Amino acid sequence: MNARDGRLGVGVIGGGHVGPVLGAALGGAGHAVVGVATVSDEGRDRVEALLPGVPVLAVPELVERSELVLIAVPDEELPELVAGLAAVGAWQPGQLVAHTAPGYGVGVLQPAFAAGAIPLAIHPAMAFTGTSIDLARLHDAWCAVTAPTPVLPIAQALVVELGAEPVVVAEADRPGYAAALAALRGLSAEVVAEAVDALRAAGVPSPGRVIAPLLRSAIENALAAAGD
């Protein structure tokens, strides 16, 4: 961290729907995004749209330049990526390393931790579009944070800077947390698709607009009934 002004040099690994959005949010909070590592044309387009002027870098160069490395890659790629960077000596003592995988805590970052890096797990509980729309939606979102107790406030502070609210999830509870969110996403997508198809078949124009108020009110009623 820059001791003079509290800013971090942030490097984002992953050009999918999540990484560039979180990078843009941290940039908006005053941190300096030093680069994004992505190999796809879609990822490059997102970087250009959300982080204009930020370079696309190779992963080792990105890690070398960054005080905070934000890893936003598919869950199944995370363990190998972290271990591979440790094998080539890329992680740096005192460097913050945060991932966004819902089902993992900080155990998956053990190779980075062994090299002296500070491990954090931060997962925003929202569905990302990979566009600027997500920056506004972050202000209504909660992020699951998992970190060693001495550095938990750092993870919580980063979430607040993203514009979201932190909720602490224990290491052992991350798989259950991820399963709950996956079930909700799968159910909601299936129900919406079936309802839209049925209404369209019934001749209802713009079925998505028709069911949107019903969905919102049904969810609000279900949450109220659950006592939350």
Coordinates of N, CA and C in Angstrom, one line a residue:
M1 N 0.8 -1.2 0.0 CA 0.0 0.0 0.0 C 0.9 1.2 0.0
N2 N 0.5 2.2 -0.7 CA 1.2 3.5 -0.7 C 1.0 4.2 0.6
A3 N 2.0 4.3 1.4 CA 1.9 4.8 2.8 C 1.6 6.3 2.7
R4 N 1.9 7.0 1.6 CA 1.7 8.4 1.5 C 0.2 8.7 1.4
D5 N -0.5 8.0 0.5 CA -1.9 8.4 0.3 C -2.9 7.3 0.5
G6 N -2.5 6.1 0.9 CA -3.4 5.0 1.1 C -3.8 4.3 -0.1
R7 N -3.3 4.7 -1.3 CA -3.8 4.0 -2.6 C -3.0 2.7 -2.8
L8 N -3.7 1.8 -3.5 CA -3.1 0.6 -3.9 C -2.9 0.5 -5.4
G9 N -1.8 -0.1 -5.8 CA -1.7 -0.4 -7.2 C -2.4 -1.8 -7.4
V10 N -3.5 -1.8 -8.2 CA -4.3 -3.0 -8.3 C -4.1 -3.6 -9.7
G11 N -3.8 -4.9 -9.7 CA -3.8 -5.7 -10.9 C -4.9 -6.7 -10.9
V12 N -5.6 -6.8 -12.0 CA -6.7 -7.8 -12.1 C -6.4 -8.9 -13.0
I13 N -6.5 -10.1 -12.5 CA -6.3 -11.3 -13.4 C -7.7 -11.8 -13.8
G14 N -8.0 -11.7 -15.0 CA -9.3 -12.2 -15.5 C -10.1 -11.0 -16.2
G15 N -10.5 -11.3 -17.4 CA -11.2 -10.3 -18.2 C -12.7 -10.6 -18.4
G16 N -13.2 -11.5 -17.5 CA -14.6 -11.9 -17.6 C -15.6 -10.8 -17.1
H17 N -16.7 -11.2 -16.7 CA -17.8 -10.3 -16.3 C -17.4 -9.6 -14.9
V18 N -16.6 -10.2 -14.1 CA -16.4 -9.7 -12.7 C -15.1 -8.8 -12.6
G19 N -14.0 -9.3 -13.1 CA -12.7 -8.6 -12.8 C -12.7 -7.2 -13.3
P20 N -13.0 -6.9 -14.5 CA -12.9 -5.5 -14.9 C -13.9 -4.6 -14.2
V21 N -15.0 -5.1 -13.8 CA -16.0 -4.3 -13.1 C -15.4 -3.9 -11.7
L22 N -14.9 -4.9 -11.0 CA -14.3 -4.7 -9.7 C -13.1 -3.8 -9.8
G23 N -12.3 -3.9 -10.8 CA -11.2 -3.0 -11.1 C -11.7 -1.6 -11.2
A24 N -12.8 -1.4 -12.0 CA -13.3 -0.1 -12.2 C -13.8 0.5 -10.9
A25 N -14.5 -0.3 -10.1 CA -15.0 0.2 -8.8 C -13.8 0.6 -7.9
L26 N -12.8 -0.2 -7.9 CA -11.6 0.2 -7.0 C -10.9 1.4 -7.6
G27 N -10.9 1.5 -8.9 CA -10.3 2.7 -9.5 C -11.1 4.0 -9.2
G28 N -12.5 3.8 -9.1 CA -13.3 4.9 -8.8 C -13.2 5.3 -7.3
A29 N -12.7 4.4 -6.5 CA -12.5 4.7 -5.1 C -11.1 5.3 -4.8
G30 N -10.3 5.5 -5.9 CA -9.0 6.2 -5.7 C -7.8 5.3 -5.9
H31 N -8.0 4.0 -6.1 CA -6.8 3.2 -6.3 C -6.4 3.2 -7.7
A32 N -5.2 2.8 -8.0 CA -4.6 2.9 -9.3 C -4.6 1.5 -9.9
V33 N -5.4 1.3 -11.0 CA -5.4 0.0 -11.7 C -4.2 -0.1 -12.6
V34 N -3.3 -0.9 -12.3 CA -2.0 -1.0 -13.1 C -2.1 -1.8 -14.4
G35 N -3.1 -2.7 -14.4 CA -3.2 -3.6 -15.6 C -4.3 -4.7 -15.3
V36 N -4.6 -5.3 -16.4 CA -5.5 -6.5 -16.4 C -4.9 -7.6 -17.3
A37 N -5.0 -8.8 -16.8 CA -4.5 -9.9 -17.5 C -5.7 -10.7 -18.1
T38 N -5.7 -10.7 -19.4 CA -6.8 -11.4 -20.1 C -6.3 -11.8 -21.5
V39 N -6.8 -12.9 -22.0 CA -6.3 -13.4 -23.3 C -7.4 -13.4 -24.4
S40 N -8.7 -13.1 -24.0 CA -9.8 -13.1 -24.9 C -10.1 -11.8 -25.5
D41 N -10.6 -11.8 -26.7 CA -11.0 -10.5 -27.3 C -12.1 -9.8 -26.5
E42 N -13.1 -10.7 -26.0 CA -14.1 -10.1 -25.2 C -13.6 -9.4 -23.9
G43 N -12.6 -10.1 -23.3 CA -12.0 -9.5 -22.1 C -11.3 -8.1 -22.4
R44 N -10.6 -8.1 -23.6 CA -10.0 -6.8 -24.0 C -11.0 -5.7 -24.2
D45 N -12.1 -6.1 -24.8 CA -13.2 -5.2 -25.0 C -13.7 -4.6 -23.7
R46 N -13.9 -5.5 -22.7 CA -14.4 -5.0 -21.4 C -13.4 -4.1 -20.8
V47 N -12.1 -4.4 -20.9 CA -11.1 -3.5 -20.3 C -11.1 -2.2 -21.0
E48 N -11.3 -2.2 -22.3 CA -11.3 -0.9 -23.0 C -12.5 -0.1 -22.6
A49 N -13.7 -0.8 -22.3 CA -14.9 -0.1 -22.0 C -14.9 0.4 -20.6
L50 N -14.5 -0.4 -19.7 CA -14.6 -0.1 -18.2 C -13.3 0.5 -17.7
L51 N -12.2 0.3 -18.3 CA -10.9 0.8 -17.7 C -10.1 1.3 -18.9
P52 N -10.6 2.4 -19.5 CA -9.9 3.0 -20.7 C -8.5 3.4 -20.3
G53 N -7.5 3.0 -21.1 CA -6.1 3.4 -20.9 C -5.4 2.5 -20.0
V54 N -6.0 1.5 -19.4 CA -5.3 0.5 -18.5 C -4.8 -0.6 -19.4
P55 N -3.5 -0.9 -19.3 CA -2.9 -1.9 -20.2 C -3.3 -3.3 -19.9
V56 N -3.3 -4.1 -20.9 CA -3.5 -5.6 -20.8 C -2.1 -6.2 -20.7
L57 N -1.8 -6.9 -19.6 CA -0.5 -7.4 -19.3 C -0.5 -8.9 -19.2
A58 N 0.7 -9.5 -19.4 CA 0.9 -10.9 -19.0 C 0.8 -11.1 -17.5
V59 N 0.4 -12.2 -17.1 CA 0.1 -12.4 -15.6 C 1.4 -12.2 -14.8
P60 N 2.5 -12.7 -15.1 CA 3.7 -12.5 -14.3 C 4.1 -11.0 -14.1
E61 N 4.0 -10.3 -15.2 CA 4.3 -8.8 -15.2 C 3.2 -8.1 -14.3
L62 N 2.0 -8.5 -14.5 CA 0.9 -7.9 -13.7 C 1.2 -8.1 -12.2
V63 N 1.5 -9.3 -11.8 CA 1.7 -9.6 -10.4 C 2.9 -8.8 -9.9
E64 N 3.9 -8.7 -10.7 CA 5.1 -8.0 -10.3 C 4.8 -6.5 -10.0
R65 N 3.9 -5.9 -10.7 CA 3.6 -4.5 -10.6 C 2.6 -4.2 -9.5
S66 N 1.9 -5.2 -9.0 CA 0.7 -4.9 -8.2 C 0.9 -5.0 -6.7
E67 N 0.3 -4.1 -5.9 CA 0.3 -4.3 -4.5 C -1.0 -5.1 -4.0
L68 N -2.0 -5.0 -4.8 CA -3.2 -5.9 -4.7 C -3.4 -6.6 -6.0
V69 N -3.4 -7.9 -5.9 CA -3.7 -8.8 -7.0 C -5.1 -9.3 -6.8
L70 N -6.0 -8.9 -7.7 CA -7.4 -9.4 -7.7 C -7.6 -10.5 -8.7
I71 N -7.9 -11.7 -8.3 CA -8.0 -12.8 -9.2 C -9.5 -13.1 -9.4
A72 N -10.0 -12.9 -10.6 CA -11.4 -13.2 -10.9 C -11.4 -14.1 -12.1
V73 N -11.1 -15.4 -11.8 CA -11.1 -16.4 -12.9 C -12.1 -17.5 -12.5
P74 N -12.5 -18.4 -13.4 CA -13.4 -19.5 -13.1 C -12.8 -20.3 -11.9
D75 N -13.7 -20.7 -11.0 CA -13.3 -21.4 -9.8 C -12.4 -22.6 -10.1
E76 N -12.6 -23.3 -11.1 CA -11.8 -24.5 -11.4 C -10.4 -24.1 -11.8
E77 N -10.1 -22.9 -12.2 CA -8.8 -22.5 -12.7 C -8.0 -21.9 -11.5
L78 N -8.6 -21.6 -10.4 CA -8.0 -20.8 -9.3 C -6.8 -21.6 -8.7
P79 N -7.0 -22.8 -8.2 CA -5.9 -23.5 -7.5 C -4.6 -23.6 -8.4
E80 N -4.8 -24.0 -9.6 CA -3.6 -24.2 -10.5 C -2.9 -22.8 -10.7
L81 N -3.7 -21.8 -10.9 CA -3.1 -20.4 -11.2 C -2.3 -20.0 -10.0
V82 N -2.8 -20.1 -8.8 CA -2.1 -19.6 -7.6 C -0.8 -20.5 -7.4
A83 N -1.0 -21.8 -7.5 CA 0.2 -22.6 -7.3 C 1.3 -22.4 -8.4
G84 N 0.8 -22.2 -9.6 CA 1.8 -21.9 -10.7 C 2.6 -20.7 -10.5
L85 N 1.9 -19.6 -10.0 CA 2.6 -18.4 -9.8 C 3.6 -18.5 -8.6
A86 N 3.2 -19.3 -7.6 CA 4.1 -19.6 -6.5 C 5.4 -20.4 -7.0
A87 N 5.2 -21.3 -7.9 CA 6.3 -22.1 -8.4 C 7.3 -21.3 -9.2
V88 N 6.9 -20.2 -9.8 CA 7.9 -19.3 -10.5 C 8.3 -18.1 -9.6
G89 N 7.9 -18.2 -8.4 CA 8.4 -17.1 -7.4 C 7.8 -15.7 -7.7
A90 N 6.5 -15.7 -8.2 CA 5.9 -14.5 -8.5 C 5.3 -13.7 -7.4
W91 N 4.8 -14.4 -6.3 CA 4.2 -13.7 -5.2 C 5.2 -13.0 -4.4
Q92 N 4.8 -11.8 -3.8 CA 5.8 -11.0 -3.1 C 5.3 -10.8 -1.7
P93 N 6.3 -10.8 -0.7 CA 5.9 -10.5 0.7 C 5.2 -9.2 0.9
G94 N 4.1 -9.3 1.7 CA 3.3 -8.1 1.9 C 2.3 -7.7 0.9
Q95 N 2.3 -8.5 -0.2 CA 1.3 -8.2 -1.3 C 0.0 -8.8 -1.0
L96 N -1.1 -8.0 -1.2 CA -2.4 -8.5 -1.0 C -2.9 -9.3 -2.2
V97 N -3.4 -10.5 -1.9 CA -4.0 -11.3 -3.0 C -5.4 -11.7 -2.6
A98 N -6.3 -11.3 -3.5 CA -7.7 -11.5 -3.2 C -8.3 -12.3 -4.4
H99 N -9.2 -13.3 -4.1 CA -9.9 -14.0 -5.2 C -11.4 -13.8 -5.0
T100 N -12.2 -14.0 -6.1 CA -13.6 -13.8 -6.0 C -14.4 -15.1 -6.2
A101 N -13.8 -16.3 -6.0 CA -14.5 -17.5 -6.1 C -15.4 -17.8 -4.9
P102 N -16.7 -18.0 -5.1 CA -17.6 -18.2 -3.9 C -17.3 -19.4 -3.1
G103 N -16.8 -20.5 -3.6 CA -16.7 -21.7 -2.9 C -15.4 -21.9 -2.1
Y104 N -14.4 -21.0 -2.4 CA -13.1 -21.1 -1.7 C -13.0 -20.0 -0.7
G105 N -12.3 -20.3 0.4 CA -11.9 -19.3 1.4 C -10.5 -18.9 1.0
V106 N -9.6 -18.8 2.1 CA -8.2 -18.4 1.8 C -7.3 -19.6 1.7
G107 N -7.8 -20.8 2.0 CA -6.9 -22.0 1.9 C -6.3 -22.2 0.5
V108 N -7.1 -21.8 -0.5 CA -6.6 -22.0 -1.9 C -5.5 -21.1 -2.2
L109 N -5.3 -20.0 -1.3 CA -4.2 -19.1 -1.5 C -3.0 -19.4 -0.7
Q110 N -3.0 -20.6 -0.1 CA -1.8 -21.0 0.7 C -0.5 -20.9 0.0
P111 N -0.3 -21.2 -1.3 CA 1.0 -21.0 -1.9 C 1.4 -19.6 -1.9
A112 N 0.5 -18.6 -2.1 CA 0.8 -17.2 -2.0 C 1.2 -16.8 -0.6
F113 N 0.4 -17.3 0.3 CA 0.6 -17.0 1.8 C 2.0 -17.5 2.2
A114 N 2.4 -18.7 1.7 CA 3.7 -19.2 2.1 C 4.8 -18.3 1.6
A115 N 4.6 -17.6 0.5 CA 5.6 -16.7 0.0 C 5.5 -15.3 0.7
G116 N 4.6 -15.1 1.6 CA 4.5 -13.8 2.3 C 3.4 -12.9 1.9
A117 N 2.6 -13.4 1.0 CA 1.5 -12.5 0.6 C 0.3 -12.6 1.6
I118 N -0.6 -11.7 1.5 CA -1.7 -11.6 2.5 C -3.0 -12.1 1.8
P119 N -3.6 -13.2 2.2 CA -4.7 -13.8 1.5 C -6.0 -13.3 1.9
L120 N -6.9 -13.0 0.9 CA -8.2 -12.5 1.1 C -9.2 -13.2 0.1
A121 N -10.4 -13.5 0.6 CA -11.4 -14.0 -0.3 C -12.6 -13.1 -0.2
I122 N -13.0 -12.5 -1.4 CA -14.1 -11.5 -1.5 C -15.0 -11.9 -2.6
H123 N -16.2 -12.3 -2.3 CA -17.2 -12.7 -3.4 C -18.4 -11.8 -3.3
P124 N -18.7 -11.0 -4.4 CA -19.9 -10.2 -4.4 C -21.1 -11.1 -4.8
A125 N -22.1 -11.1 -3.9 CA -23.3 -11.9 -4.2 C -24.2 -11.2 -5.1
M126 N -23.9 -11.2 -6.4 CA -24.7 -10.6 -7.4 C -24.4 -11.2 -8.8
A127 N -25.3 -11.1 -9.7 CA -25.1 -11.6 -11.0 C -24.5 -10.4 -11.9
F128 N -23.3 -10.7 -12.4 CA -22.7 -9.6 -13.2 C -23.0 -9.6 -14.7
T129 N -23.1 -8.5 -15.3 CA -23.3 -8.4 -16.7 C -21.9 -8.1 -17.4
G130 N -20.9 -7.6 -16.6 CA -19.7 -7.2 -17.3 C -19.7 -5.9 -17.9
T131 N -20.7 -5.0 -17.5 CA -20.8 -3.7 -18.0 C -20.9 -2.7 -16.9
S132 N -21.0 -1.4 -17.2 CA -21.0 -0.4 -16.2 C -22.3 -0.4 -15.3
I133 N -23.3 -1.2 -15.8 CA -24.5 -1.4 -15.0 C -24.2 -2.0 -13.6
D134 N -23.2 -2.8 -13.6 CA -22.8 -3.5 -12.4 C -22.2 -2.6 -11.3
L135 N -21.6 -1.4 -11.8 CA -21.1 -0.5 -10.8 C -22.1 0.1 -9.9
A136 N -23.3 0.3 -10.5 CA -24.4 0.8 -9.7 C -25.0 -0.3 -8.8
R137 N -25.1 -1.5 -9.4 CA -25.7 -2.6 -8.6 C -24.8 -3.0 -7.4
L138 N -23.5 -2.8 -7.5 CA -22.6 -3.1 -6.4 C -23.1 -2.4 -5.1
H139 N -23.7 -1.2 -5.2 CA -24.1 -0.4 -4.1 C -25.3 -1.1 -3.3
D140 N -25.9 -2.0 -4.0 CA -27.0 -2.8 -3.3 C -26.6 -4.2 -2.9
A141 N -25.3 -4.5 -3.2 CA -24.8 -5.9 -3.0 C -24.1 -6.1 -1.7
W142 N -24.1 -7.4 -1.3 CA -23.3 -7.8 -0.2 C -22.1 -8.7 -0.7
C143 N -21.0 -8.6 0.0 CA -19.8 -9.5 -0.4 C -19.4 -10.4 0.7
A144 N -19.3 -11.6 0.5 CA -18.8 -12.6 1.5 C -17.3 -12.4 1.6
V145 N -16.8 -12.2 2.8 CA -15.4 -12.0 3.0 C -14.9 -13.1 4.0
T146 N -13.7 -13.6 3.6 CA -13.0 -14.6 4.4 C -11.6 -14.2 4.4
A147 N -11.0 -14.2 5.6 CA -9.5 -13.8 5.7 C -9.0 -14.2 7.1
P148 N -7.7 -14.3 7.3 CA -7.2 -14.5 8.6 C -7.6 -13.3 9.5
T149 N -7.9 -13.6 10.8 CA -8.5 -12.5 11.7 C -7.7 -11.2 11.6
P150 N -6.3 -11.2 11.7 CA -5.6 -10.0 11.7 C -5.8 -9.1 10.5
V151 N -6.1 -9.7 9.4 CA -6.3 -8.9 8.1 C -7.7 -8.8 7.6
L152 N -8.7 -9.4 8.4 CA -10.1 -9.3 8.0 C -10.6 -7.9 7.8
P153 N -10.1 -6.9 8.6 CA -10.5 -5.5 8.4 C -10.1 -5.0 7.0
I154 N -9.0 -5.5 6.5 CA -8.6 -5.1 5.1 C -9.6 -5.5 4.1
A155 N -10.0 -6.8 4.2 CA -11.0 -7.3 3.2 C -12.3 -6.5 3.4
Q156 N -12.7 -6.3 4.6 CA -14.0 -5.5 4.8 C -13.8 -4.1 4.2
A157 N -12.7 -3.5 4.4 CA -12.5 -2.1 3.9 C -12.5 -2.1 2.4
L158 N -12.0 -3.1 1.7 CA -12.0 -3.2 0.3 C -13.4 -3.3 -0.3
V159 N -14.2 -4.1 0.4 CA -15.6 -4.3 0.0 C -16.4 -2.9 0.1
V160 N -16.1 -2.2 1.2 CA -16.8 -0.9 1.4 C -16.3 0.0 0.2
E161 N -15.1 0.0 -0.2 CA -14.6 0.8 -1.3 C -15.2 0.4 -2.6
L162 N -15.6 -0.9 -2.7 CA -16.3 -1.3 -3.9 C -17.7 -0.7 -4.0
G163 N -18.2 -0.2 -2.8 CA -19.5 0.3 -2.7 C -20.5 -0.7 -2.1
A164 N -20.0 -1.9 -1.8 CA -20.9 -2.9 -1.3 C -20.8 -3.0 0.3
E165 N -21.5 -4.0 0.8 CA -21.5 -4.3 2.3 C -20.8 -5.6 2.5
P166 N -19.9 -5.7 3.5 CA -19.3 -7.0 3.8 C -20.1 -7.9 4.7
V167 N -20.0 -9.2 4.5 CA -20.6 -10.1 5.5 C -19.5 -11.2 5.6
V168 N -19.1 -11.5 6.9 CA -18.1 -12.5 7.1 C -18.6 -13.9 7.0
V169 N -17.9 -14.7 6.2 CA -18.2 -16.1 6.0 C -17.0 -16.9 6.4
A170 N -17.1 -17.8 7.4 CA -16.0 -18.6 7.8 C -15.5 -19.5 6.7
E171 N -14.2 -19.9 6.8 CA -13.5 -20.7 5.8 C -14.3 -22.0 5.6
A172 N -14.7 -22.7 6.7 CA -15.4 -24.0 6.5 C -16.8 -23.8 5.9
D173 N -17.4 -22.6 6.0 CA -18.7 -22.4 5.5 C -18.8 -21.9 4.0
R174 N -17.6 -21.7 3.4 CA -17.7 -21.2 2.0 C -18.3 -22.2 1.0
P175 N -18.1 -23.5 1.1 CA -18.8 -24.4 0.2 C -20.3 -24.3 0.3
G176 N -20.8 -24.2 1.5 CA -22.2 -24.1 1.7 C -22.8 -22.8 1.2
Y177 N -22.0 -21.8 1.4 CA -22.4 -20.4 0.9 C -22.5 -20.5 -0.6
A178 N -21.5 -21.1 -1.3 CA -21.5 -21.2 -2.7 C -22.7 -22.0 -3.2
A179 N -23.0 -23.1 -2.6 CA -24.1 -24.0 -3.0 C -25.4 -23.3 -2.9
A180 N -25.6 -22.5 -1.8 CA -26.9 -21.8 -1.7 C -27.0 -20.8 -2.8
L181 N -26.0 -20.0 -3.2 CA -26.1 -19.0 -4.3 C -26.3 -19.7 -5.6
A182 N -25.6 -20.8 -5.8 CA -25.8 -21.6 -7.1 C -27.2 -22.1 -7.3
A183 N -27.8 -22.6 -6.2 CA -29.1 -23.1 -6.2 C -30.1 -22.0 -6.5
L184 N -29.9 -20.8 -5.9 CA -30.8 -19.7 -6.2 C -30.7 -19.2 -7.6
R185 N -29.4 -19.1 -8.1 CA -29.3 -18.7 -9.5 C -29.9 -19.6 -10.5
G186 N -29.7 -20.9 -10.3 CA -30.3 -21.9 -11.2 C -31.8 -21.9 -11.1
L187 N -32.3 -21.9 -9.9 CA -33.8 -21.9 -9.8 C -34.4 -20.6 -10.5
S188 N -33.8 -19.5 -10.2 CA -34.4 -18.2 -10.7 C -34.3 -18.2 -12.3
A189 N -33.2 -18.7 -12.8 CA -33.1 -18.7 -14.3 C -34.1 -19.6 -14.9
E190 N -34.2 -20.8 -14.3 CA -35.2 -21.8 -14.9 C -36.6 -21.3 -14.8
V191 N -37.0 -20.8 -13.6 CA -38.3 -20.3 -13.4 C -38.7 -19.2 -14.4
V192 N -37.8 -18.2 -14.5 CA -38.0 -17.1 -15.4 C -38.1 -17.5 -16.8
A193 N -37.2 -18.4 -17.3 CA -37.3 -18.9 -18.7 C -38.6 -19.6 -19.0
E194 N -39.0 -20.5 -18.0 CA -40.3 -21.2 -18.2 C -41.5 -20.2 -18.3
A195 N -41.5 -19.2 -17.4 CA -42.6 -18.3 -17.3 C -42.6 -17.4 -18.6
V196 N -41.5 -17.0 -19.0 CA -41.4 -16.2 -20.3 C -41.9 -17.0 -21.5
D197 N -41.5 -18.2 -21.6 CA -41.9 -19.0 -22.7 C -43.4 -19.3 -22.7
A198 N -44.0 -19.5 -21.5 CA -45.4 -19.8 -21.4 C -46.2 -18.5 -21.7
L199 N -45.8 -17.4 -21.2 CA -46.5 -16.2 -21.5 C -46.4 -15.8 -23.0
R200 N -45.3 -16.0 -23.6 CA -45.1 -15.7 -25.0 C -46.0 -16.6 -25.8
A201 N -46.1 -17.9 -25.4 CA -47.0 -18.8 -26.1 C -48.5 -18.4 -26.0
A202 N -48.8 -17.8 -24.8 CA -50.1 -17.3 -24.6 C -50.4 -16.0 -25.3
G203 N -49.5 -15.5 -26.0 CA -49.7 -14.2 -26.8 C -49.5 -13.0 -26.0
V204 N -48.8 -13.1 -24.8 CA -48.6 -11.9 -24.0 C -47.3 -11.2 -24.6
P205 N -47.5 -9.9 -24.9 CA -46.3 -9.1 -25.4 C -45.4 -8.8 -24.3
S206 N -44.1 -8.7 -24.6 CA -43.0 -8.3 -23.6 C -43.2 -9.0 -22.3
P207 N -43.2 -10.4 -22.3 CA -43.4 -11.1 -21.1 C -42.4 -10.8 -20.0
G208 N -41.2 -10.5 -20.3 CA -40.2 -10.2 -19.3 C -40.6 -9.0 -18.5
R209 N -41.2 -7.9 -19.1 CA -41.6 -6.8 -18.4 C -42.9 -7.1 -17.6
V210 N -43.7 -8.0 -18.1 CA -44.9 -8.3 -17.3 C -44.6 -9.0 -16.0
I211 N -43.6 -9.9 -16.0 CA -43.4 -10.7 -14.8 C -42.4 -10.0 -13.9
A212 N -41.7 -9.0 -14.3 CA -40.7 -8.3 -13.4 C -41.3 -7.9 -12.1
P213 N -42.4 -7.1 -12.1 CA -42.9 -6.7 -10.8 C -43.4 -7.8 -10.0
L214 N -43.9 -8.9 -10.6 CA -44.3 -10.1 -9.8 C -43.1 -10.7 -9.2
L215 N -42.0 -10.9 -9.9 CA -40.8 -11.5 -9.3 C -40.3 -10.7 -8.2
R216 N -40.2 -9.4 -8.3 CA -39.7 -8.5 -7.3 C -40.6 -8.6 -6.0
S217 N -41.9 -8.6 -6.2 CA -42.8 -8.6 -5.0 C -42.7 -10.0 -4.4
A218 N -42.7 -11.0 -5.2 CA -42.6 -12.4 -4.6 C -41.4 -12.6 -3.8
I219 N -40.2 -12.1 -4.3 CA -39.0 -12.2 -3.6 C -39.0 -11.4 -2.3
E220 N -39.5 -10.2 -2.4 CA -39.7 -9.4 -1.1 C -40.6 -10.1 -0.1
N221 N -41.7 -10.6 -0.6 CA -42.6 -11.3 0.4 C -41.9 -12.5 1.0
A222 N -41.1 -13.3 0.2 CA -40.5 -14.5 0.7 C -39.4 -14.1 1.7
L223 N -38.7 -13.0 1.5 CA -37.7 -12.6 2.4 C -38.3 -12.1 3.7
A224 N -39.5 -11.4 3.6 CA -40.2 -10.9 4.8 C -40.7 -12.1 5.6
A225 N -41.2 -13.2 4.9 CA -41.7 -14.3 5.6 C -40.6 -15.1 6.3
A226 N -39.3 -15.0 5.7 CA -38.2 -15.7 6.3 C -37.6 -14.9 7.5
G227 N -38.2 -13.7 7.7 CA -37.7 -12.9 8.9 C -36.4 -12.1 8.6
D228 N -36.1 -11.9 7.3 CA -34.9 -11.1 7.0 C -35.3 -9.9 6.1

